[in-house]
CSV table of C-alpha atoms and ligand atoms in Angstrom, one decimal:
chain,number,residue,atom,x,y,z
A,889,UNK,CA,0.0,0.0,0.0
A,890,UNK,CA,1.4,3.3,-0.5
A,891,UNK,CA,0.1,6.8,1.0
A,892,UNK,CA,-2.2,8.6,-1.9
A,893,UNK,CA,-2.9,11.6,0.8
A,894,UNK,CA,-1.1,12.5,3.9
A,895,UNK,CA,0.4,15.8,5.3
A,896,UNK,CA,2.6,17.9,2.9
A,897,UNK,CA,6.2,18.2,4.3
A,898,UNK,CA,5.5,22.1,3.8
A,899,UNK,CA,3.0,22.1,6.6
A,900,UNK,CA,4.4,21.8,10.2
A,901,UNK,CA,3.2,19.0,11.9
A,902,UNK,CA,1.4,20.9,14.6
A,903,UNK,CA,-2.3,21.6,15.9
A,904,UNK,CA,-3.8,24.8,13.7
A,905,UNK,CA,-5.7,26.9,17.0
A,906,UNK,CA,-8.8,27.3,14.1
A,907,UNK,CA,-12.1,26.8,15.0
A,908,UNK,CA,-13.9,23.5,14.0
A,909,UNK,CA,-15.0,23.6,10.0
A,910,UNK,CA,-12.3,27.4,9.5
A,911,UNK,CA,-11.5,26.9,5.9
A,912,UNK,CA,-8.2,28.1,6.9
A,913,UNK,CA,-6.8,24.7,7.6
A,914,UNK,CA,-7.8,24.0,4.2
A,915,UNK,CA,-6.2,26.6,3.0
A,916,UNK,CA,-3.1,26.2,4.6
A,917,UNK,CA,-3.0,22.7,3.2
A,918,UNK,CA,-3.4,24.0,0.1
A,919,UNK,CA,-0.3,26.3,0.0
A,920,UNK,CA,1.5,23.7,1.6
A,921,UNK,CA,0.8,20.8,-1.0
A,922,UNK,CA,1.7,23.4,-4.1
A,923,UNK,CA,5.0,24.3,-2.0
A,924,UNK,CA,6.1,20.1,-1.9
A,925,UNK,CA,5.1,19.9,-5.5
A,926,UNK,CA,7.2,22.6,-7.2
A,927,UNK,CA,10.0,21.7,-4.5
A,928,UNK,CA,10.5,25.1,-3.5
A,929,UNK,CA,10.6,24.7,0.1
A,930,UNK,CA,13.9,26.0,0.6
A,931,UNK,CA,13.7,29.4,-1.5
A,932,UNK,CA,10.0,30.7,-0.4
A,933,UNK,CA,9.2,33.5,2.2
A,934,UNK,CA,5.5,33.6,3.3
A,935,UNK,CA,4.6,36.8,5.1
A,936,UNK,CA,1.7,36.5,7.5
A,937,UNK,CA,-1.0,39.3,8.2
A,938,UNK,CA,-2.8,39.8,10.9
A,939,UNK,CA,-6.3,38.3,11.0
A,940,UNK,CA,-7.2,34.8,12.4
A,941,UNK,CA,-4.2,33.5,10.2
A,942,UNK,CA,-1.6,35.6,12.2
A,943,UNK,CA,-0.1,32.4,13.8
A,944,UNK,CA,0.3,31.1,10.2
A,945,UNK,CA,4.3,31.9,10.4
A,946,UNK,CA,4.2,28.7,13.4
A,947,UNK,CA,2.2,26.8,10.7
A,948,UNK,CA,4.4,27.0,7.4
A,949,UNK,CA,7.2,25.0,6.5
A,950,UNK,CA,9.0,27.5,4.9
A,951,UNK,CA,10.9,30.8,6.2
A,952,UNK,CA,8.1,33.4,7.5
A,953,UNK,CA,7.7,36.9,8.2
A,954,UNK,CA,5.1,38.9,9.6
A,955,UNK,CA,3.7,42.2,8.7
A,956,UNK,CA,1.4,44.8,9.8
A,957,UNK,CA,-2.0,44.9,9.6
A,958,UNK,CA,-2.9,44.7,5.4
A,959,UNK,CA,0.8,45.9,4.6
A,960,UNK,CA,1.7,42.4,4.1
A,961,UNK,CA,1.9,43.7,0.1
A,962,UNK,CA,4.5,46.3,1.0
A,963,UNK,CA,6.6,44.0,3.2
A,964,UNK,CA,6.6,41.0,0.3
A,965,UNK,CA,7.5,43.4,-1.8
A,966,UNK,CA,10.8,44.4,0.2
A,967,UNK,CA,11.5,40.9,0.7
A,968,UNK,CA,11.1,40.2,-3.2
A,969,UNK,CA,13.5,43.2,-4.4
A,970,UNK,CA,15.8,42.6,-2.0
A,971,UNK,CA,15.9,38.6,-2.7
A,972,UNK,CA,14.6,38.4,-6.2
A,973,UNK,CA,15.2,34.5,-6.2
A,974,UNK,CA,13.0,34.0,-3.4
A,975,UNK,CA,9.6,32.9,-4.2
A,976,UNK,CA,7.7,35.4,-1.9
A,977,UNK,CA,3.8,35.1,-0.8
A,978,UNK,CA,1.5,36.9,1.8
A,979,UNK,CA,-1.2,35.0,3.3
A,980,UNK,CA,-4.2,37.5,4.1
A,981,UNK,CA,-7.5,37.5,5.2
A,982,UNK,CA,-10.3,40.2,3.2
A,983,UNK,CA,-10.1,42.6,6.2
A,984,UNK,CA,-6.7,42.6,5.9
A,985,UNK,CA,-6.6,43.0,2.0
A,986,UNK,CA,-9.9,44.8,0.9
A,987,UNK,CA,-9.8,47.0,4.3
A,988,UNK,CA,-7.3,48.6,5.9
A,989,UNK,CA,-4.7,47.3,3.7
A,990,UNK,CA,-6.5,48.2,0.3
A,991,UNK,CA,-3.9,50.6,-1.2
A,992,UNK,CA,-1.1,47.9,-0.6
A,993,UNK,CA,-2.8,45.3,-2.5
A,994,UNK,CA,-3.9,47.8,-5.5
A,995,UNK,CA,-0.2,49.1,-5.6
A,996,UNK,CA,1.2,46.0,-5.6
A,997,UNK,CA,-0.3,44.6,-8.3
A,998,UNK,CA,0.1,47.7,-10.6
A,999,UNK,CA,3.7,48.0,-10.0
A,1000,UNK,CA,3.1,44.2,-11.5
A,1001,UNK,CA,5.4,42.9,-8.2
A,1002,UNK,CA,6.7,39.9,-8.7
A,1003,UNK,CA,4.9,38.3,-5.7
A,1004,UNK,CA,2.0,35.9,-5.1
A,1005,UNK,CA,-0.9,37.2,-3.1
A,1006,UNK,CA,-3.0,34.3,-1.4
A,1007,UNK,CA,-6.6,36.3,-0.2
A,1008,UNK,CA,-8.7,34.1,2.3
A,1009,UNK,CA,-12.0,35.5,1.5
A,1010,UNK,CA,-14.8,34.8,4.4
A,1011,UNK,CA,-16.7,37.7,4.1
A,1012,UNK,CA,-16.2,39.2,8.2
A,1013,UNK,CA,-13.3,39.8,10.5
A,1014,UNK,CA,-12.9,36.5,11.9
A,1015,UNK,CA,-10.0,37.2,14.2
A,1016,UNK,CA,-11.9,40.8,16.1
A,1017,UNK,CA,-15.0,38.9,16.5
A,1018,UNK,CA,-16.9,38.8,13.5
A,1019,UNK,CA,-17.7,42.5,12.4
A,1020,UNK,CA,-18.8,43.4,9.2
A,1021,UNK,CA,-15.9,43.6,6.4
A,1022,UNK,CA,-16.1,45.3,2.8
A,1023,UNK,CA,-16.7,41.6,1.4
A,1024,UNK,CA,-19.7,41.2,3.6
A,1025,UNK,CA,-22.6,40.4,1.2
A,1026,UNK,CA,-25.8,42.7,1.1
A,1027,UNK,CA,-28.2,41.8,4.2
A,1028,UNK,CA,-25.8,39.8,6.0
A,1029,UNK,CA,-26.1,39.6,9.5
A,1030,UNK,CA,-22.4,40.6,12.0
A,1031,UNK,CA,-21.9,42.4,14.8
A,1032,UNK,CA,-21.6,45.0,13.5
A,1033,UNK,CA,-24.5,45.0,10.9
A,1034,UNK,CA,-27.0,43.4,13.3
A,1035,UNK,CA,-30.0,44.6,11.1
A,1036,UNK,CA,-28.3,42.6,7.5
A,1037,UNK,CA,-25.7,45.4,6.0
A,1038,UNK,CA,-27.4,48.1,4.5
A,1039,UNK,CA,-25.5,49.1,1.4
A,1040,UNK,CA,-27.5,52.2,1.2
A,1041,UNK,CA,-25.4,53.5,3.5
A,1042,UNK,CA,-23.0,50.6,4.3
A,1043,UNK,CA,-21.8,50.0,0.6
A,1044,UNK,CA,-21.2,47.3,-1.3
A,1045,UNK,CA,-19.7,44.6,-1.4
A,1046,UNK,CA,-16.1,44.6,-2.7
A,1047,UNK,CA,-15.0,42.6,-5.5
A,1048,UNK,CA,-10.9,42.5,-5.9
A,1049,UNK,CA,-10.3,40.2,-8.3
A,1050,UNK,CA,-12.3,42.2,-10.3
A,1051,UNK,CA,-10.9,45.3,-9.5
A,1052,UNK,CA,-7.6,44.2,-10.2
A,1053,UNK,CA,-8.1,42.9,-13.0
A,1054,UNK,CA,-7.7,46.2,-14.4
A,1055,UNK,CA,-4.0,47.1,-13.5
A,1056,UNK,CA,-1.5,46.4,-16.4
A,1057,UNK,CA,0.8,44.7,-13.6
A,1058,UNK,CA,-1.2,42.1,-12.7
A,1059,UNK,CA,-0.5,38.8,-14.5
A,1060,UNK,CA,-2.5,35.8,-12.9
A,1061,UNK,CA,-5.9,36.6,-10.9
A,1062,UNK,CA,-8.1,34.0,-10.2
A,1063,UNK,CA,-11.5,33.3,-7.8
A,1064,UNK,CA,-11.6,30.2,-6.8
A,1065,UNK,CA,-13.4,28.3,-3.4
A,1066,UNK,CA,-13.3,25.6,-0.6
A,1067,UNK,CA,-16.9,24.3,-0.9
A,1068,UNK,CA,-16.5,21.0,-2.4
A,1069,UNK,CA,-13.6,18.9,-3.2
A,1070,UNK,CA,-13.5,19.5,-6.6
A,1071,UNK,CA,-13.6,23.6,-5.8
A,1072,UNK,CA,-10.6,22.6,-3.3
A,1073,UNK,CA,-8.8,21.3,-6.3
A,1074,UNK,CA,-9.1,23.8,-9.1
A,1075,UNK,CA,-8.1,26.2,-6.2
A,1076,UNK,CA,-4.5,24.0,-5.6
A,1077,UNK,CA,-4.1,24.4,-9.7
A,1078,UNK,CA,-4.7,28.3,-9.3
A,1079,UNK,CA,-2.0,28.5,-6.2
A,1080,UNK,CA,0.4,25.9,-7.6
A,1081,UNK,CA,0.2,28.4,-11.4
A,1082,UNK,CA,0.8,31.7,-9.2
A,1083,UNK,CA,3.7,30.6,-7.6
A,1084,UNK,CA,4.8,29.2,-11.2
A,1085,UNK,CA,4.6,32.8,-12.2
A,1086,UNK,CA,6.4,34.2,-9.9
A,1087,UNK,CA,9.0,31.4,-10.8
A,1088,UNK,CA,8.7,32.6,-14.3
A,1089,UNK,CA,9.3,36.4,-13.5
A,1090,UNK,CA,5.9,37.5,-14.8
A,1091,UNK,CA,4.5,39.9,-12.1
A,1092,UNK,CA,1.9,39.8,-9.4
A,1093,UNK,CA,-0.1,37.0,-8.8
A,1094,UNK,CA,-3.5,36.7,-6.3
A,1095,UNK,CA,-5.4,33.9,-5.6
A,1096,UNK,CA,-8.6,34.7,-4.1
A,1097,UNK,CA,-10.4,31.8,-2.2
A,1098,UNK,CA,-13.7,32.3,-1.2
A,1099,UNK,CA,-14.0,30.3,2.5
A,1100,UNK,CA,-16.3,30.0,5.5
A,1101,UNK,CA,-16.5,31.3,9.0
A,1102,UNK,CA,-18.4,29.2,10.6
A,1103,UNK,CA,-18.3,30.6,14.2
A,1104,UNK,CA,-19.0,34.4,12.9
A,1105,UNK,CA,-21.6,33.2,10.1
A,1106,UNK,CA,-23.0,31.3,13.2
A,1107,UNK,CA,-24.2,28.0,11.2
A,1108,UNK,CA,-23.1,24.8,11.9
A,1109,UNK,CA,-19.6,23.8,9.3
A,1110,UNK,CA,-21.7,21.5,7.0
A,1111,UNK,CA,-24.2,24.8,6.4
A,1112,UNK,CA,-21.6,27.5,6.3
A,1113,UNK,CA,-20.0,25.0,3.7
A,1114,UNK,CA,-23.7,25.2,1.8
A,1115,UNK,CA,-23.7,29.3,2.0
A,1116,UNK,CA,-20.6,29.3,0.6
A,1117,UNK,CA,-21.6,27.0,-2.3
A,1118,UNK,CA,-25.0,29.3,-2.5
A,1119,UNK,CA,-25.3,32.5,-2.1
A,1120,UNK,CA,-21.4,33.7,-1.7
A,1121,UNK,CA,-20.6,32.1,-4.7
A,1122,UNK,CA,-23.6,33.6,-6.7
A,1123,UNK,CA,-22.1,37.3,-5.5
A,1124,UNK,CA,-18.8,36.0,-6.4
A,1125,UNK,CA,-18.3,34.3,-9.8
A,1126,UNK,CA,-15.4,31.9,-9.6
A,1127,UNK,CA,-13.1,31.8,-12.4
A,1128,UNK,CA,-9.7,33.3,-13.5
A,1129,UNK,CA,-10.1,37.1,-14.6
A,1130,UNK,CA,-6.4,37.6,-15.6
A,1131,UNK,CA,-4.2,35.4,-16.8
A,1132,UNK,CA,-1.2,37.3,-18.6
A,1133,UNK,CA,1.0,34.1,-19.7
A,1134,UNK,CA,-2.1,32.1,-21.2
A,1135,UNK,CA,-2.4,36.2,-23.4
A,1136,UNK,CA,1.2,36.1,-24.0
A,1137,UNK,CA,2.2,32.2,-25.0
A,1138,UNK,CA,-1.2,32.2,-27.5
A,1139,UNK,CA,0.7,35.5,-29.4
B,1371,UNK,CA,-8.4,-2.2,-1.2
B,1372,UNK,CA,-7.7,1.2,0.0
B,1373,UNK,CA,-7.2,2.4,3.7
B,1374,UNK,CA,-8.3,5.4,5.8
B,1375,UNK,CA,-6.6,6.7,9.1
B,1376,UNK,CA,-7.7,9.2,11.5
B,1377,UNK,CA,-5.5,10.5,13.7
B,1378,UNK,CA,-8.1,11.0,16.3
B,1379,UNK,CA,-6.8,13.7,18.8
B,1380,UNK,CA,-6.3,16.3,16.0
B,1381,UNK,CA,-10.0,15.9,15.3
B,1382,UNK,CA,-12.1,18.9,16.3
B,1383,UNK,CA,-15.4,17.4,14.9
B,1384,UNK,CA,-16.5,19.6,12.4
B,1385,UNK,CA,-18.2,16.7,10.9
B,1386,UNK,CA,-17.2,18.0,7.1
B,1387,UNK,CA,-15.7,14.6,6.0
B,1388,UNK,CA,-19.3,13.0,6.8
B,1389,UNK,CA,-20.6,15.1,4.1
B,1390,UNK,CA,-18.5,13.9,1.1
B,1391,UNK,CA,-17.9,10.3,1.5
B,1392,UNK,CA,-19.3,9.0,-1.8
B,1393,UNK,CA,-19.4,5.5,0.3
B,1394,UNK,CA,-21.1,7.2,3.5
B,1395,UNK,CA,-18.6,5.0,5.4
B,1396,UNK,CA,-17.5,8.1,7.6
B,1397,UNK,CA,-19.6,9.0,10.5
B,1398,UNK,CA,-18.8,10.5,14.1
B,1399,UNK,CA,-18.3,8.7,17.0
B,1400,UNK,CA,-20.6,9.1,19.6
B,1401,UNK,CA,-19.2,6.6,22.0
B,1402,UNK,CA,-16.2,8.8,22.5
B,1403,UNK,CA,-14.5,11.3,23.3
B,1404,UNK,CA,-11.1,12.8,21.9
B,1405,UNK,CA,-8.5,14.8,24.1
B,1406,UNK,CA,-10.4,17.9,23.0
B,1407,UNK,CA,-13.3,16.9,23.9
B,1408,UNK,CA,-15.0,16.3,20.5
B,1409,UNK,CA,-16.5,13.2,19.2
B,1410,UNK,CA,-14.1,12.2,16.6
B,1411,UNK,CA,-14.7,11.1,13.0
B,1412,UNK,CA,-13.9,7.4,12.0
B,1413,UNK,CA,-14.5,5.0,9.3
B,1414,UNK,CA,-17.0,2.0,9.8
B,1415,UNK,CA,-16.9,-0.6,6.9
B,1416,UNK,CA,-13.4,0.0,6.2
B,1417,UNK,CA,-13.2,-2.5,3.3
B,1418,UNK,CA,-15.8,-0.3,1.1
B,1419,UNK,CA,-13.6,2.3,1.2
B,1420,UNK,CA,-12.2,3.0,-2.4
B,1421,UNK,CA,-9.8,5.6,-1.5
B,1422,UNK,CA,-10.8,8.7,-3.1
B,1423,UNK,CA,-9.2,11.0,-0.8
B,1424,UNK,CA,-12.7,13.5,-0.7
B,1425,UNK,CA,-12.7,12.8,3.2
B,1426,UNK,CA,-8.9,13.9,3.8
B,1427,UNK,CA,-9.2,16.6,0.9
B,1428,UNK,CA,-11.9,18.5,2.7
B,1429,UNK,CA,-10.6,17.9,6.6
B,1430,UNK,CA,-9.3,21.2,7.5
B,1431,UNK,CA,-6.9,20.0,10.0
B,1432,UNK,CA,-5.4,17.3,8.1
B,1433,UNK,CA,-6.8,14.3,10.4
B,1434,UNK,CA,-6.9,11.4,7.9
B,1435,UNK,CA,-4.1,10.1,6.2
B,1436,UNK,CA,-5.4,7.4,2.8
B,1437,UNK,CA,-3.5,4.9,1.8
B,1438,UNK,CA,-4.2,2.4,-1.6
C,920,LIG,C1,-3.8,48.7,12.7
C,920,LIG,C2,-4.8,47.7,13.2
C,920,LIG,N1,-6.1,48.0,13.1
C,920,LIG,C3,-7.0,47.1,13.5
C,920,LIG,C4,-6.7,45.9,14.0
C,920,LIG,C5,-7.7,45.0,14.5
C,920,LIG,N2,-7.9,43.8,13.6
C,920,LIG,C6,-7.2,42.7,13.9
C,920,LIG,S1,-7.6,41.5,12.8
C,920,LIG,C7,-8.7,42.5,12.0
C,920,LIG,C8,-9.5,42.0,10.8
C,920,LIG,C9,-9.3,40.6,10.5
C,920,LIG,O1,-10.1,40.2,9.5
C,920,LIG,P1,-9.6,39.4,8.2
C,920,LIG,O2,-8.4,40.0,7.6
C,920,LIG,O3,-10.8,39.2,7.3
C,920,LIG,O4,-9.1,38.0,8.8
C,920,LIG,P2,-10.0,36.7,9.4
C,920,LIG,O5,-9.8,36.8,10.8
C,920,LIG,O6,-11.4,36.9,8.9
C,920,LIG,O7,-9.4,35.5,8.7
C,920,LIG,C10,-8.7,43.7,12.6
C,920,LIG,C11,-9.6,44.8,12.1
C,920,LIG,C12,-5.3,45.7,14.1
C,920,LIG,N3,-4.8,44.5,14.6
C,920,LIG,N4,-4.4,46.6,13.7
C,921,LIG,S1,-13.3,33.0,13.8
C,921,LIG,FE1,-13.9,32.3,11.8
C,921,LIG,S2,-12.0,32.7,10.5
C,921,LIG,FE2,-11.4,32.8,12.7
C,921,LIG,S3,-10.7,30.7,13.2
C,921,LIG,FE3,-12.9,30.8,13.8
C,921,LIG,S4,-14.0,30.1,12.0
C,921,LIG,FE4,-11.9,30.6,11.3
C,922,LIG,S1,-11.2,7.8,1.0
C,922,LIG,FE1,-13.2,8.2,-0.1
C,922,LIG,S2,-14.3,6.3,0.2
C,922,LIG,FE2,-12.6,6.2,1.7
C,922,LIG,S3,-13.5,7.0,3.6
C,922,LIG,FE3,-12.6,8.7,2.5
C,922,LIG,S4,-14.2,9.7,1.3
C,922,LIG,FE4,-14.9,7.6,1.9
C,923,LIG,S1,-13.1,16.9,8.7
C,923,LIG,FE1,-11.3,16.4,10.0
C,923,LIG,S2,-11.6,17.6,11.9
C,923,LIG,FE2,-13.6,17.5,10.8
C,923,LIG,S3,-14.7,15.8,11.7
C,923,LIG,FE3,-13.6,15.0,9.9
C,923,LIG,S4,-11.6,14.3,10.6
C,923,LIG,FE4,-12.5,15.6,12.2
C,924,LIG,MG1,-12.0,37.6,7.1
């Protein structure tokens, strides 16, 4: 018998402090395996942000940093220029990203950095207790929206992928989800072709993965697996909204 | 013949590997208790298992290993 699925070396062997059901750990995992299979453990630099995933720097294999609240961007981006053979990622959460660290993230991927952006999209801040984020969908119940938001004066809710899509320096963008297993699987092919990108030199890379929260969506895992599949997923089309090398190599 | 393992104490009973089991061979048990006080997943009917790996894909905390 031989092992078809056990831990990727990439991810230390240790307990994640997640709830029960966080999509993180998926996530993680995720990362992890595309780090083993492109045997780049010992050139890659992950830089954590803060959000429930702050501890992630005990959790990866790999050499870690940790920045600021949403200026993981900027700090990757130091790390990058300053060791450009490094395969550089941030790992960060949509408060993080599509909050308070907004500007990073746009500048980052117009400058066209040469760095891979993974953005754990669950829709609240996990980590502060579940208040409403920019991602939260219209009518949705947190803390801090205890009526549903009300974009009439709450906004919208923020789409980045698409909003990148539009800088010239971004070269591989792609929505994908944890939901189902085969969602989980396209979303490994999307990490594992960023961080081929950034092997290839060819600018900034994000993978967005839309992911639950069970504890601050208040539904059980199996449900908050179900919304995710439903009506996040129906706000936020899955799919890949740049891809620069498959625009290039066809040329 | 394929084989599942669940490392029991890292369990934290989420329940998510019941829901994809094409074989419905994963279910929690509610005799026991882990360390962390969850009822841990396990396998009954072991031998029906075909080793697809959808159980350890979806585990967020990497409980089961599969072997084939
Ligand atoms: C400068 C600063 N402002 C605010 C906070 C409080 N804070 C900590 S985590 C967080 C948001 C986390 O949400 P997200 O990035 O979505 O991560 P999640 O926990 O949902 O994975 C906030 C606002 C902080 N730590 N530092
Ligand atoms: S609060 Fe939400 S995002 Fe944070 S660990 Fe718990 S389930 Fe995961
Ligand atoms: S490997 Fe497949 S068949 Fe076997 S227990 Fe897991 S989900 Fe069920
Ligand atoms: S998915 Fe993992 S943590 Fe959740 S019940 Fe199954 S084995 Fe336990
Ligand atoms: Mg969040």
């Amino acid at each position: 018998m031989t092992k078809v699925f056990t831990r990727p070396e990439a991810l230390n062997d240790v307990e994640l402090h997640y709830c029960p059901g966080c999509t993180h750990g998926i996530i993680h995992r995720l990362v992890a395996e595309a780090i083993d299979e492109l045997g780049i453990i010992g050139q890659t630099i992950g830089v954590a942000s803060v959000g429930c995933s702050v501890f992630s720097y005990n959790y990866f294999g790999c050499d870690m940093e940790q920045a600021a609240h949403g200026r993981a961007p900027a700090v990757a981006t130091g790390i990058k220029r300053a060791l450009p053979d490094r395969v550089v990622f941030t790992y960060q959460g949509d408060g993080d990203l599509a909050a308070i660290g907004t500007a990073e993230t746009v500048h980052a991927a117009s400058r066209g950095e040469n760095i891979t952006v993974i953005f754990v999209n669950n829709g609240v801040y996990g980590m502060t207790g579940g208040q409403m984020a920019p991602t939260t969908l219209a009518g949705q119940v947190t803390q801090t929206s205890p009526y549903g938001r009300d974009v009439k004066t709450q906004g919208y809710p923020l789409r980045v992928c698409e909003l990148l899509a539009q800088t010239e320096g971004a070269a591989f963008l792609a929505r994908t989800a944890v939901d189902n297993v085969k969602h989980i699987r396209e979303a490994k092919a999307a990490i594992k072709k960023a961080f081929t990108y950034q092997l290839e030199g060819r600018g900034f890379s994000l993978v967005e993965v839309l992911s639950a929260c069970p504890t601050y969506w208040a539904l059980p895992p199996a449900e908050a697996m179900k919304r995710l599949g439903g009506e996040v997923l129906d706000y936020y089309p899955l799919g890949v909204y740049k891809d620069k090398g498959a625009e290039t190599d066809e040329k | 013949m394929a084989k599942v393992t669940f490392r029991e104490d890292r369990c934290k009973g989420c329940e998510l590997c019941t829901t994809v089991c094409p074989k419905h061979i994963v279910q929690m048990a509610k005799d026991r208790l882990n360390k962390k006080g969850f009822h841990p997943a396990e396998v009954v009917k072991q031998e029906e298992c075909i080793g697809c790996a959808f159980c350890a894909t979806i585990c967020p905390d990497t409980v089961i290993e599969v072997e084939k």
